[in-house]
Amino acid sequence: GSAVNRCLSCEVGFYKGTNGTGACDQCEVGRTTVSTGRTQPSGCSLCAAGYYKQGANCVECGVDTFKASAGND
């Protein structure tokens, strides 16, 4: 069948916890998901590229620093 007629998993960085026609919701700024198909905001557990883990938060890398990939290290 055509992709138009199928339900697709939310992409990495998005989640959707309800049935129906609504679009997937994007993780809050600085966070992403481990994989596709997340159903809750808690699935946005990784710090995105350019952000690092500080306590329970993901903080943007400062001037003259960077982080190239998602992760909590």
Short mmCIF file of N, CA and C in Angstrom, two decimals:
data_model
loop_
_atom_site.label_atom_id
_atom_site.label_comp_id
_atom_site.label_asym_id
_atom_site.label_seq_id
_atom_site.Cartn_x
_atom_site.Cartn_y
_atom_site.Cartn_z
N GLY A 1 0.81 -1.20 0.00
CA GLY A 1 0.00 0.00 0.00
C GLY A 1 0.84 1.25 0.00
N SER A 2 0.21 2.30 -0.33
CA SER A 2 0.86 3.61 -0.38
C SER A 2 1.07 4.15 1.03
N ALA A 3 2.15 4.91 1.22
CA ALA A 3 2.44 5.52 2.53
C ALA A 3 1.33 6.48 2.94
N VAL A 4 0.60 7.01 1.99
CA VAL A 4 -0.49 7.94 2.29
C VAL A 4 -1.58 7.24 3.09
N ASN A 5 -1.74 5.94 2.91
CA ASN A 5 -2.81 5.19 3.56
C ASN A 5 -2.37 4.46 4.82
N ARG A 6 -1.15 4.71 5.29
CA ARG A 6 -0.63 4.01 6.47
C ARG A 6 -0.40 4.99 7.61
N CYS A 7 -0.49 4.50 8.81
CA CYS A 7 -0.08 5.27 9.99
C CYS A 7 1.41 5.05 10.19
N LEU A 8 2.16 6.12 10.34
CA LEU A 8 3.61 6.04 10.48
C LEU A 8 4.02 6.43 11.89
N SER A 9 5.09 5.85 12.38
CA SER A 9 5.62 6.22 13.69
C SER A 9 6.10 7.66 13.68
N CYS A 10 5.96 8.32 14.82
CA CYS A 10 6.53 9.66 14.97
C CYS A 10 8.05 9.56 14.79
N GLU A 11 8.63 10.56 14.17
CA GLU A 11 10.07 10.59 13.93
C GLU A 11 10.83 10.80 15.24
N VAL A 12 12.13 10.56 15.20
CA VAL A 12 12.99 10.86 16.34
C VAL A 12 12.83 12.34 16.67
N GLY A 13 12.67 12.66 17.96
CA GLY A 13 12.48 14.05 18.39
C GLY A 13 11.02 14.44 18.53
N PHE A 14 10.11 13.49 18.28
CA PHE A 14 8.67 13.74 18.36
C PHE A 14 7.99 12.61 19.13
N TYR A 15 6.77 12.86 19.62
CA TYR A 15 5.97 11.86 20.31
C TYR A 15 4.50 12.15 20.07
N LYS A 16 3.64 11.16 20.30
CA LYS A 16 2.19 11.36 20.19
C LYS A 16 1.51 10.35 21.09
N GLY A 17 0.77 10.83 22.07
CA GLY A 17 0.15 9.96 23.05
C GLY A 17 -1.34 9.77 22.88
N THR A 18 -1.91 10.21 21.75
CA THR A 18 -3.35 10.08 21.54
C THR A 18 -3.62 9.44 20.19
N ASN A 19 -4.76 8.79 20.07
CA ASN A 19 -5.20 8.25 18.78
C ASN A 19 -5.76 9.36 17.93
N GLY A 20 -5.83 9.14 16.64
CA GLY A 20 -6.53 10.07 15.77
C GLY A 20 -5.63 10.83 14.83
N THR A 21 -6.17 11.93 14.34
CA THR A 21 -5.56 12.64 13.22
C THR A 21 -4.53 13.68 13.62
N GLY A 22 -4.36 13.93 14.89
CA GLY A 22 -3.41 14.95 15.32
C GLY A 22 -1.99 14.62 14.92
N ALA A 23 -1.19 15.63 14.75
CA ALA A 23 0.21 15.46 14.39
C ALA A 23 1.03 15.06 15.62
N CYS A 24 2.22 14.57 15.37
CA CYS A 24 3.15 14.28 16.46
C CYS A 24 3.62 15.61 17.07
N ASP A 25 3.86 15.59 18.38
CA ASP A 25 4.35 16.77 19.09
C ASP A 25 5.87 16.71 19.17
N GLN A 26 6.50 17.87 19.01
CA GLN A 26 7.96 17.93 19.09
C GLN A 26 8.41 17.97 20.54
N CYS A 27 9.51 17.29 20.84
CA CYS A 27 10.10 17.37 22.18
C CYS A 27 10.44 18.81 22.50
N GLU A 28 10.51 19.13 23.79
CA GLU A 28 10.88 20.49 24.18
C GLU A 28 12.30 20.79 23.68
N VAL A 29 12.58 22.05 23.53
CA VAL A 29 13.88 22.50 23.03
C VAL A 29 15.01 21.87 23.84
N GLY A 30 16.00 21.33 23.15
CA GLY A 30 17.15 20.72 23.81
C GLY A 30 17.01 19.25 24.10
N ARG A 31 15.84 18.67 23.82
CA ARG A 31 15.62 17.24 24.10
C ARG A 31 15.23 16.50 22.83
N THR A 32 15.49 15.19 22.81
CA THR A 32 15.12 14.33 21.70
C THR A 32 14.79 12.95 22.23
N THR A 33 14.34 12.07 21.34
CA THR A 33 13.98 10.70 21.72
C THR A 33 15.09 9.73 21.30
N VAL A 34 15.09 8.55 21.91
CA VAL A 34 16.06 7.51 21.59
C VAL A 34 15.74 6.91 20.22
N SER A 35 14.44 6.81 19.90
CA SER A 35 14.03 6.14 18.66
C SER A 35 12.69 6.71 18.19
N THR A 36 12.20 6.19 17.09
CA THR A 36 10.89 6.60 16.58
C THR A 36 9.79 5.98 17.42
N GLY A 37 8.56 6.47 17.27
CA GLY A 37 7.40 5.84 17.87
C GLY A 37 7.21 6.08 19.35
N ARG A 38 7.69 7.18 19.88
CA ARG A 38 7.50 7.49 21.30
C ARG A 38 6.07 7.98 21.52
N THR A 39 5.50 7.67 22.70
CA THR A 39 4.10 8.00 22.96
C THR A 39 3.89 9.04 24.07
N GLN A 40 4.94 9.42 24.77
CA GLN A 40 4.81 10.35 25.89
C GLN A 40 5.95 11.36 25.87
N PRO A 41 5.74 12.55 26.46
CA PRO A 41 6.84 13.52 26.56
C PRO A 41 8.05 12.93 27.31
N SER A 42 7.81 11.98 28.21
CA SER A 42 8.93 11.37 28.95
C SER A 42 9.85 10.59 28.02
N GLY A 43 9.38 10.27 26.81
CA GLY A 43 10.23 9.62 25.82
C GLY A 43 11.32 10.54 25.30
N CYS A 44 11.18 11.83 25.56
CA CYS A 44 12.18 12.83 25.15
C CYS A 44 13.26 12.90 26.22
N SER A 45 13.95 11.79 26.43
CA SER A 45 14.84 11.65 27.57
C SER A 45 16.30 12.01 27.28
N LEU A 46 16.66 12.16 26.03
CA LEU A 46 18.04 12.47 25.67
C LEU A 46 18.22 13.96 25.42
N CYS A 47 19.38 14.46 25.77
CA CYS A 47 19.73 15.83 25.38
C CYS A 47 20.10 15.80 23.90
N ALA A 48 19.57 16.74 23.16
CA ALA A 48 19.84 16.84 21.72
C ALA A 48 21.27 17.29 21.47
N ALA A 49 21.72 17.14 20.23
CA ALA A 49 23.02 17.67 19.83
C ALA A 49 23.04 19.16 20.17
N GLY A 50 24.14 19.64 20.71
CA GLY A 50 24.24 21.05 21.09
C GLY A 50 23.79 21.35 22.51
N TYR A 51 23.36 20.30 23.24
CA TYR A 51 22.89 20.44 24.63
C TYR A 51 23.56 19.36 25.48
N TYR A 52 23.81 19.67 26.75
CA TYR A 52 24.41 18.69 27.65
C TYR A 52 23.55 18.57 28.91
N LYS A 53 23.68 17.44 29.58
CA LYS A 53 22.88 17.14 30.78
C LYS A 53 23.46 17.85 31.99
N GLN A 54 22.61 18.58 32.71
CA GLN A 54 23.00 19.23 33.96
C GLN A 54 21.87 19.00 34.94
N GLY A 55 22.06 18.04 35.85
CA GLY A 55 20.97 17.64 36.74
C GLY A 55 19.87 17.00 35.92
N ALA A 56 18.64 17.49 36.05
CA ALA A 56 17.51 16.96 35.27
C ALA A 56 17.30 17.73 33.97
N ASN A 57 18.14 18.72 33.71
CA ASN A 57 17.94 19.60 32.56
C ASN A 57 18.94 19.35 31.44
N CYS A 58 18.56 19.76 30.25
CA CYS A 58 19.46 19.80 29.11
C CYS A 58 19.78 21.27 28.85
N VAL A 59 21.04 21.60 28.90
CA VAL A 59 21.49 22.99 28.82
C VAL A 59 22.26 23.20 27.52
N GLU A 60 22.01 24.30 26.86
CA GLU A 60 22.68 24.61 25.60
C GLU A 60 24.17 24.79 25.81
N CYS A 61 24.97 24.21 24.90
CA CYS A 61 26.42 24.39 24.97
C CYS A 61 26.76 25.86 24.86
N GLY A 62 27.78 26.27 25.58
CA GLY A 62 28.18 27.66 25.62
C GLY A 62 29.01 28.07 24.41
N VAL A 63 29.37 29.34 24.39
CA VAL A 63 30.22 29.89 23.35
C VAL A 63 31.52 29.10 23.31
N ASP A 64 32.01 28.83 22.17
CA ASP A 64 33.25 28.10 21.86
C ASP A 64 33.24 26.63 22.30
N THR A 65 32.04 26.05 22.53
CA THR A 65 31.91 24.63 22.83
C THR A 65 30.82 24.02 21.96
N PHE A 66 30.84 22.68 21.81
CA PHE A 66 29.80 22.02 21.04
C PHE A 66 29.66 20.57 21.49
N LYS A 67 28.56 19.94 21.11
CA LYS A 67 28.32 18.52 21.30
C LYS A 67 27.62 18.05 20.03
N ALA A 68 28.27 17.17 19.29
CA ALA A 68 27.84 16.84 17.93
C ALA A 68 26.66 15.85 17.87
N SER A 69 26.42 15.09 18.93
CA SER A 69 25.37 14.08 18.86
C SER A 69 24.49 14.10 20.11
N ALA A 70 23.33 13.47 20.01
CA ALA A 70 22.42 13.36 21.15
C ALA A 70 23.00 12.42 22.19
N GLY A 71 22.68 12.66 23.46
CA GLY A 71 23.13 11.80 24.54
C GLY A 71 23.15 12.55 25.84
N ASN A 72 23.30 11.83 26.94
CA ASN A 72 23.28 12.44 28.27
C ASN A 72 24.63 12.41 28.93
N ASP A 73 25.69 12.28 28.15
CA ASP A 73 27.03 12.29 28.73
C ASP A 73 27.72 13.60 28.47
#
